[in-house]
Amino acid sequence: MGQQEKVATSLAGTVSEEISASLTAVDAELARRYPGDPGTRQPVHTVYVPGDVFEPGTLRSWGDQALAALDEHAPDAASFAAVLGIPEELAGPVHDRVRAKLEREPVEDLRIDFEDGYGPRPDAEEDEAAARAARLVSEAYADGTAAPYMGIRMKCMEAGVRDRGIRTTDVFLTGLMEAGGLPEGLVLTLPKVTYPEQVTAFVQLLEAFEKAHGLDAGRIGFEIQIETSQSILAADGTAAVARMIDAAGGRATGLHYGTFDYSACVGVSAAYQASDHPAADHAKAVMQVAAAGTGVRVSDGSTNVLPVGPTAQVHEAWRLHYGLTRRALARAYYQGWDMHPGHLPTRYAAVYTFYREGLEPAAARLAAYVAKAGGDVMDEPATAKALSGYLLRGIDCGALDTAEVARLTGLTRADLDAFASPRRGDLTVTAP
């Protein structure tokens, strides 16, 4: 053991106590503003369906249409991989998992749209559609046909449509309560937010609803849709989106980038409005930094190039969508929008290829970290957190199986959750 070292100090114990006391308020503020990721599943996409179009069979119809597109335009693993450039060794596993996903759970997150996709309607008509949406969502959760996440996008808090948006939200939420209560997967999307005060107003609406029904304070969360330049950079030069997260008072669950509204707002010509435009990259980078550590997730936007028409045209649209999705994943935007059933095959192909091609390297690095082994990379706790989060997202969406991850890492799902959570405390690794 060698010679035991003598430990000496120079400071009185009160110094540490005084420093801690001086930082008490900062500690509380850090805990409030930056609680870390909630550790819940994040859907890989959001599908928007107009309020008057949504039917009991909508989710299954999207899956069936996606499968039909595969059968017509890429009927086997080799042809599908050739279109998208998927490595040969992953062609079969990715193709099989995509088809299984489309059969089992074609949509992970559905938003019934009462905003741009629905438009202005007579009040009685929108009331009826909102009540119908509540009934259908409740029935879907009751009979097991629901997507993991479902909800509505109401009209925004701007003066011209504010009352209508408030009423639609009220009608929808009230319908859910009368049908048995709010489902766990409920998600609301507040669009076209420009000022933090609009977020505060929506919080006021939700607080009033919770109070009226005796719900726990904060029960209802919502996403903020970023579609204007003012939501990124305020008139005073500050990052407005950061103030919006704060204004939500812990209710914000996501920031969703609106590709076409935002692009038009900053003057991008229609032909160049896309999620990989420099203006889009800047906006999402600000969103990402503002949301980091807050527990609010960032979602990419969509492409309006639909995979329809002859096979060559479908393949071109598929390659575009696949490439944009892979690009977003590399930039840590793990969610995006899909506007057409034909986008589902390439959404899942991109996501599954992303996780399956990185499975073995990520698992090996995490296993080496746990074993304190060497290697050509010296990983730190933050990297172990990222590796665990990567594997968990792959498991949640169906790209990876819990058993194969356990076999490669020697870790259970609980172990991965502990590494990925910033509030894990002391970690004890258990056998799978």
Coordinates of C-alpha atoms in Angstrom, one line a residue:
M1 CA 0.0 0.0 0.0
G2 CA 3.0 2.3 0.5
Q3 CA 3.3 5.1 3.0
Q4 CA 0.0 6.6 4.3
E5 CA -0.2 10.3 3.4
K6 CA -0.9 12.9 6.0
V7 CA -4.0 14.9 5.1
A8 CA -3.9 18.6 6.1
T9 CA -6.4 21.4 5.4
S10 CA -6.2 25.2 5.9
L11 CA -9.8 26.3 5.8
A12 CA -12.3 26.2 8.6
G13 CA -15.4 24.1 8.1
T14 CA -17.5 27.2 8.1
V15 CA -16.1 28.2 4.7
S16 CA -17.7 25.3 2.9
E17 CA -20.9 25.9 4.8
E18 CA -20.9 29.6 3.9
I19 CA -20.2 28.9 0.2
S20 CA -23.0 26.3 0.1
A21 CA -25.4 28.8 1.7
S22 CA -24.5 31.4 -0.8
L23 CA -25.3 29.0 -3.7
T24 CA -28.6 27.7 -2.3
A25 CA -30.7 29.8 -4.6
V26 CA -28.6 28.9 -7.6
D27 CA -28.9 25.2 -6.7
A28 CA -32.7 25.5 -6.6
E29 CA -32.7 27.4 -9.9
L30 CA -30.6 24.8 -11.6
A31 CA -32.9 22.1 -10.4
R32 CA -36.0 24.0 -11.6
R33 CA -34.7 25.1 -15.0
Y34 CA -32.6 22.1 -15.9
P35 CA -34.2 18.9 -14.6
G36 CA -32.7 16.8 -17.4
D37 CA -34.4 14.5 -19.8
P38 CA -37.6 13.0 -18.4
G39 CA -36.6 9.5 -19.4
T40 CA -39.8 8.8 -21.2
R41 CA -40.1 7.5 -24.8
Q42 CA -39.8 10.1 -27.5
P43 CA -41.7 9.2 -30.7
V44 CA -39.6 9.2 -33.9
H45 CA -42.2 11.2 -35.8
T46 CA -45.5 13.1 -35.6
V47 CA -48.2 12.6 -38.2
Y48 CA -50.7 15.4 -38.8
V49 CA -54.3 14.6 -39.9
P50 CA -57.0 17.3 -40.4
G51 CA -59.8 17.2 -37.9
D52 CA -62.4 16.4 -40.4
V53 CA -60.4 13.6 -42.0
F54 CA -59.5 11.6 -38.9
E55 CA -61.4 8.4 -38.7
P56 CA -61.4 5.3 -36.4
G57 CA -59.3 3.5 -39.0
T58 CA -56.9 6.3 -39.9
L59 CA -53.9 4.8 -38.2
R60 CA -54.4 1.4 -39.7
S61 CA -55.0 3.0 -43.1
W62 CA -51.7 4.8 -43.0
G63 CA -50.0 1.5 -42.2
D64 CA -51.7 -0.3 -45.0
Q65 CA -51.0 2.4 -47.5
A66 CA -47.3 2.4 -46.5
L67 CA -47.2 -1.4 -46.9
A68 CA -48.9 -1.1 -50.3
A69 CA -46.3 1.4 -51.4
L70 CA -43.5 -1.0 -50.4
D71 CA -45.1 -3.9 -52.3
E72 CA -45.5 -1.8 -55.4
H73 CA -42.2 0.2 -55.5
A74 CA -39.7 -1.9 -53.5
P75 CA -41.2 -5.4 -52.9
D76 CA -38.2 -7.0 -51.3
A77 CA -35.2 -6.2 -49.0
A78 CA -32.7 -5.9 -51.8
S79 CA -34.7 -3.5 -53.9
F80 CA -35.6 -1.3 -50.9
A81 CA -31.9 -1.2 -49.8
A82 CA -30.8 -0.4 -53.4
V83 CA -33.1 2.6 -53.6
L84 CA -31.9 4.1 -50.3
G85 CA -28.3 2.9 -50.2
I86 CA -28.7 0.8 -47.1
P87 CA -25.7 -1.4 -46.5
E88 CA -26.1 -5.0 -47.8
E89 CA -25.7 -6.5 -44.3
L90 CA -28.5 -4.4 -42.9
A91 CA -30.9 -4.8 -45.9
G92 CA -32.7 -7.8 -44.5
P93 CA -33.0 -6.8 -40.9
V94 CA -34.1 -3.2 -41.7
H95 CA -36.6 -4.3 -44.3
D96 CA -38.1 -6.9 -42.0
R97 CA -38.3 -4.5 -39.1
V98 CA -39.9 -1.8 -41.2
R99 CA -42.6 -4.1 -42.4
A100 CA -43.2 -5.4 -38.9
K101 CA -43.5 -1.9 -37.6
L102 CA -46.0 -0.9 -40.3
E103 CA -48.1 -3.9 -39.4
R104 CA -47.9 -3.4 -35.6
E105 CA -47.6 0.3 -34.9
P106 CA -47.4 2.4 -38.1
V107 CA -47.8 5.7 -36.3
E108 CA -46.0 6.6 -33.1
D109 CA -47.5 10.1 -32.6
L110 CA -50.7 11.5 -34.1
R111 CA -51.9 15.1 -34.1
I112 CA -55.4 15.8 -35.1
D113 CA -55.1 19.2 -36.8
F114 CA -57.4 22.1 -36.3
E115 CA -54.9 24.7 -37.5
D116 CA -53.4 25.0 -41.0
G117 CA -54.5 21.5 -42.1
Y118 CA -58.1 22.3 -41.1
G119 CA -58.5 26.0 -41.7
P120 CA -61.3 28.4 -40.8
R121 CA -64.7 26.7 -40.4
P122 CA -68.1 27.7 -39.0
D123 CA -67.9 27.5 -35.2
A124 CA -70.6 24.8 -35.0
E125 CA -68.6 22.6 -37.5
E126 CA -65.4 22.9 -35.6
D127 CA -67.1 22.3 -32.3
E128 CA -68.5 19.1 -33.7
A129 CA -65.2 18.0 -35.1
A130 CA -63.4 18.7 -31.8
A131 CA -65.9 16.7 -29.8
R132 CA -65.7 13.9 -32.4
A133 CA -61.9 13.9 -32.1
A134 CA -62.2 13.5 -28.3
R135 CA -64.5 10.6 -28.6
L136 CA -62.4 8.8 -31.2
V137 CA -59.2 9.3 -29.3
S138 CA -60.8 7.9 -26.1
E139 CA -62.2 4.9 -28.0
A140 CA -58.8 4.2 -29.5
Y141 CA -57.1 4.1 -26.2
A142 CA -59.9 2.0 -24.8
D143 CA -59.8 -0.6 -27.5
G144 CA -56.0 -0.7 -27.9
T145 CA -55.8 0.8 -31.4
A146 CA -54.3 4.2 -30.3
A147 CA -50.9 5.4 -31.2
P148 CA -48.6 5.8 -28.2
Y149 CA -49.1 9.5 -28.3
M150 CA -52.2 11.4 -29.6
G151 CA -53.7 14.8 -29.3
I152 CA -54.6 17.9 -31.2
R153 CA -53.0 21.0 -32.7
M154 CA -55.3 23.9 -32.0
K155 CA -55.3 27.4 -33.5
C156 CA -52.8 29.7 -32.1
M157 CA -53.0 32.5 -29.6
E158 CA -53.0 35.4 -32.1
A159 CA -55.9 37.7 -31.8
G160 CA -57.8 36.7 -34.9
V161 CA -58.1 33.0 -34.0
R162 CA -57.5 33.0 -30.2
D163 CA -61.0 32.5 -29.0
R164 CA -61.5 29.7 -31.5
G165 CA -58.3 27.9 -30.4
I166 CA -59.3 28.2 -26.7
R167 CA -62.8 26.8 -27.4
T168 CA -61.5 23.9 -29.5
T169 CA -59.0 23.0 -26.7
D170 CA -61.8 23.2 -24.1
V171 CA -64.2 21.1 -26.2
F172 CA -61.5 18.4 -26.9
L173 CA -60.3 18.2 -23.3
T174 CA -63.8 18.2 -21.9
G175 CA -64.8 15.4 -24.2
L176 CA -61.8 13.3 -23.0
M177 CA -62.8 13.9 -19.4
E178 CA -66.4 12.9 -20.0
A179 CA -65.2 9.8 -21.8
G180 CA -63.2 8.6 -18.9
G181 CA -60.3 11.0 -18.4
L182 CA -57.1 12.2 -20.0
P183 CA -55.0 9.4 -21.6
E184 CA -51.4 9.1 -20.6
G185 CA -50.3 9.7 -24.2
L186 CA -52.1 13.0 -24.6
V187 CA -50.1 15.7 -26.4
L188 CA -51.3 19.2 -27.3
T189 CA -49.4 21.4 -29.9
L190 CA -49.5 25.2 -29.6
P191 CA -48.6 26.6 -33.1
K192 CA -47.3 29.9 -34.3
V193 CA -45.9 31.1 -31.0
T194 CA -44.2 34.5 -31.4
Y195 CA -44.1 35.9 -27.8
P196 CA -43.5 34.2 -24.5
E197 CA -46.7 35.8 -23.2
Q198 CA -48.7 33.6 -25.6
V199 CA -47.2 30.6 -23.9
T200 CA -48.1 32.1 -20.5
A201 CA -51.7 32.6 -21.8
F202 CA -51.9 28.9 -22.8
V203 CA -50.6 27.9 -19.4
Q204 CA -53.4 30.0 -17.9
L205 CA -55.9 28.1 -20.0
L206 CA -54.7 24.7 -18.9
E207 CA -54.5 25.8 -15.3
A208 CA -58.2 26.9 -15.4
F209 CA -59.2 23.5 -17.0
E210 CA -57.2 21.5 -14.4
K211 CA -58.9 23.5 -11.6
A212 CA -62.3 23.0 -13.1
H213 CA -61.9 19.2 -13.2
G214 CA -59.9 18.8 -10.0
L215 CA -56.8 17.6 -11.9
D216 CA -53.3 17.8 -10.5
A217 CA -51.6 21.1 -11.3
G218 CA -49.3 20.6 -14.3
R219 CA -51.1 17.4 -15.5
I220 CA -51.5 18.8 -19.0
G221 CA -48.3 19.5 -21.0
F222 CA -47.9 20.8 -24.5
E223 CA -45.5 21.3 -27.4
I224 CA -44.5 24.7 -28.7
Q225 CA -44.3 25.1 -32.5
I226 CA -41.5 27.3 -33.7
E227 CA -42.7 28.9 -37.0
T228 CA -41.6 32.5 -36.8
S229 CA -38.3 34.3 -36.7
Q230 CA -39.4 36.2 -33.7
S231 CA -39.7 33.0 -31.7
I232 CA -35.9 32.5 -32.2
L233 CA -34.6 36.0 -31.9
A234 CA -36.7 38.6 -30.0
A235 CA -36.7 42.3 -30.7
D236 CA -34.3 42.9 -27.9
G237 CA -31.8 40.4 -29.3
T238 CA -32.4 37.6 -26.8
A239 CA -33.3 34.0 -27.6
A240 CA -37.1 34.2 -27.3
V241 CA -37.4 30.4 -27.4
A242 CA -35.6 30.1 -24.1
R243 CA -38.0 32.5 -22.5
M244 CA -40.9 30.5 -24.0
I245 CA -39.6 27.3 -22.3
D246 CA -39.5 29.3 -19.0
A247 CA -42.9 30.7 -19.5
A248 CA -44.4 27.2 -19.8
G249 CA -43.6 26.7 -16.2
G250 CA -42.5 23.1 -16.6
R251 CA -45.4 22.1 -19.0
A252 CA -43.4 22.3 -22.2
T253 CA -42.6 18.9 -23.6
G254 CA -41.3 19.7 -27.0
L255 CA -40.2 22.3 -29.5
H256 CA -41.4 21.5 -33.1
Y257 CA -39.8 23.3 -36.0
G258 CA -42.2 24.4 -38.7
T259 CA -40.3 24.1 -41.9
F260 CA -42.5 26.1 -44.3
D261 CA -43.9 28.8 -42.1
Y262 CA -40.5 29.6 -40.7
S263 CA -38.8 29.5 -44.1
A264 CA -41.5 31.9 -45.5
C265 CA -41.1 34.1 -42.5
V266 CA -37.4 34.7 -43.2
G267 CA -37.9 35.1 -46.9
V268 CA -36.7 31.7 -48.3
S269 CA -38.1 31.1 -51.8
A270 CA -40.6 28.3 -52.1
A271 CA -38.3 26.1 -54.1
Y272 CA -35.7 26.2 -51.4
Q273 CA -37.9 25.8 -48.3
A274 CA -36.5 22.6 -46.7
S275 CA -35.4 21.3 -43.4
D276 CA -31.7 21.3 -44.5
H277 CA -31.7 25.0 -45.5
P278 CA -29.1 27.1 -43.5
A279 CA -32.0 29.2 -42.0
A280 CA -33.6 25.9 -40.7
D281 CA -30.2 24.8 -39.3
H282 CA -29.8 28.0 -37.5
A283 CA -33.3 28.0 -36.0
K284 CA -33.0 24.4 -34.8
A285 CA -29.5 24.9 -33.4
V286 CA -30.9 27.8 -31.2
M287 CA -33.9 25.6 -30.2
Q288 CA -31.5 22.7 -29.3
V289 CA -29.3 24.9 -27.1
A290 CA -32.3 26.5 -25.5
A291 CA -33.9 23.2 -24.7
A292 CA -30.7 21.4 -23.5
G293 CA -31.1 20.1 -20.0
T294 CA -34.6 21.4 -19.6
G295 CA -36.4 18.1 -20.4
V296 CA -37.9 19.7 -23.5
R297 CA -37.3 17.7 -26.7
V298 CA -36.6 19.2 -30.2
S299 CA -38.4 17.9 -33.3
D300 CA -37.4 18.5 -36.9
G301 CA -39.9 19.6 -39.5
S302 CA -41.1 17.8 -42.6
T303 CA -40.7 17.6 -46.4
N304 CA -43.6 18.4 -48.7
V305 CA -42.2 16.2 -51.5
L306 CA -44.7 13.3 -51.4
P307 CA -43.8 9.8 -52.6
V308 CA -46.6 9.4 -55.1
G309 CA -46.8 8.7 -58.8
P310 CA -44.7 6.4 -60.9
T311 CA -42.0 4.3 -59.3
A312 CA -39.1 6.5 -60.4
Q313 CA -40.8 9.5 -58.8
V314 CA -41.6 7.6 -55.6
H315 CA -37.9 6.5 -55.4
E316 CA -36.7 10.0 -55.7
A317 CA -39.0 11.2 -53.0
W318 CA -38.0 8.3 -50.8
R319 CA -34.3 9.1 -51.2
L320 CA -34.9 12.7 -50.3
H321 CA -36.9 11.8 -47.2
Y322 CA -34.5 9.1 -46.1
G323 CA -31.5 11.5 -46.5
L324 CA -33.2 14.3 -44.5
T325 CA -34.2 11.9 -41.7
R326 CA -30.6 10.5 -41.5
R327 CA -29.2 14.1 -41.5
A328 CA -31.6 15.1 -38.7
L329 CA -30.7 12.0 -36.6
A330 CA -26.9 12.8 -36.9
R331 CA -27.7 16.3 -35.6
A332 CA -29.6 14.8 -32.6
Y333 CA -33.1 15.7 -33.8
Y334 CA -34.7 12.4 -33.0
Q335 CA -38.2 13.3 -34.1
G336 CA -39.7 14.8 -37.3
W337 CA -43.0 15.3 -39.1
D338 CA -44.4 12.9 -41.7
M339 CA -47.1 14.3 -44.0
H340 CA -48.1 11.2 -46.1
P341 CA -48.3 7.4 -45.6
G342 CA -45.7 7.0 -48.2
H343 CA -43.2 8.7 -45.8
L344 CA -43.5 5.9 -43.2
P345 CA -41.3 3.3 -45.0
T346 CA -38.4 5.7 -45.3
R347 CA -38.9 7.2 -41.8
Y348 CA -38.5 3.8 -40.2
A349 CA -35.8 2.7 -42.6
A350 CA -33.7 5.7 -41.8
V351 CA -34.3 5.4 -38.1
Y352 CA -33.6 1.6 -38.0
T353 CA -30.5 1.9 -40.1
F354 CA -29.2 4.6 -37.9
Y355 CA -29.6 2.5 -34.7
R356 CA -28.7 -0.9 -36.2
E357 CA -25.5 0.3 -37.8
G358 CA -24.3 1.8 -34.6
L359 CA -25.5 -1.0 -32.2
E360 CA -22.3 -3.0 -31.9
P361 CA -19.9 -0.1 -31.6
A362 CA -22.1 1.7 -29.1
A363 CA -22.7 -1.5 -27.1
A364 CA -18.9 -2.3 -27.0
R365 CA -18.0 1.3 -25.9
L366 CA -20.6 1.1 -23.1
A367 CA -19.6 -2.3 -22.0
A368 CA -15.9 -1.2 -21.9
Y369 CA -16.9 1.8 -19.9
V370 CA -18.8 -0.3 -17.3
A371 CA -15.8 -2.7 -17.1
K372 CA -13.4 0.2 -16.9
A373 CA -11.6 -1.5 -19.8
G374 CA -9.2 0.1 -22.3
G375 CA -9.7 0.6 -26.0
D376 CA -9.0 3.3 -28.6
V377 CA -11.6 5.7 -27.0
M378 CA -11.4 7.2 -23.5
D379 CA -15.1 7.7 -22.6
E380 CA -16.4 9.8 -19.8
P381 CA -19.7 9.6 -17.8
A382 CA -21.3 12.1 -20.3
T383 CA -20.5 9.7 -23.1
A384 CA -21.9 6.7 -21.2
K385 CA -25.1 8.8 -20.8
A386 CA -25.2 9.4 -24.6
L387 CA -24.5 5.8 -25.4
S388 CA -27.2 4.6 -23.1
G389 CA -29.7 7.1 -24.5
Y390 CA -28.8 6.0 -28.1
L391 CA -29.5 2.3 -27.2
L392 CA -32.7 3.2 -25.4
R393 CA -34.1 5.2 -28.3
G394 CA -33.3 2.3 -30.6
I395 CA -35.2 -0.1 -28.3
D396 CA -38.2 2.2 -27.9
C397 CA -38.8 2.5 -31.6
G398 CA -38.3 -1.1 -32.5
A399 CA -34.9 -0.8 -34.2
L400 CA -33.3 -2.9 -31.5
D401 CA -34.4 -5.6 -29.1
T402 CA -33.8 -5.5 -25.4
A403 CA -32.3 -9.0 -25.4
E404 CA -29.7 -8.2 -28.0
V405 CA -28.7 -5.0 -26.3
A406 CA -28.4 -6.9 -23.0
R407 CA -26.3 -9.6 -24.7
L408 CA -23.9 -7.1 -26.2
T409 CA -23.6 -4.8 -23.1
G410 CA -24.3 -7.0 -20.2
L411 CA -26.8 -4.4 -19.0
T412 CA -30.5 -4.5 -18.2
R413 CA -33.0 -1.9 -19.3
A414 CA -32.9 -0.6 -15.8
D415 CA -29.1 -0.2 -16.0
L416 CA -29.5 1.7 -19.3
D417 CA -32.1 4.0 -17.8
A418 CA -29.8 4.7 -14.8
F419 CA -26.9 5.7 -17.1
A420 CA -29.1 7.8 -19.3
S421 CA -30.8 9.7 -16.4
P422 CA -29.1 12.7 -15.0
R423 CA -30.8 12.0 -11.7
R424 CA -29.6 8.4 -11.4
G425 CA -27.6 8.9 -8.2
D426 CA -25.3 6.0 -7.3
L427 CA -25.4 3.4 -10.1
T428 CA -25.4 -0.2 -9.3
V429 CA -25.1 -2.4 -12.4
T430 CA -27.1 -5.6 -12.3
A431 CA -26.9 -8.8 -14.4
P432 CA -29.3 -8.9 -17.4

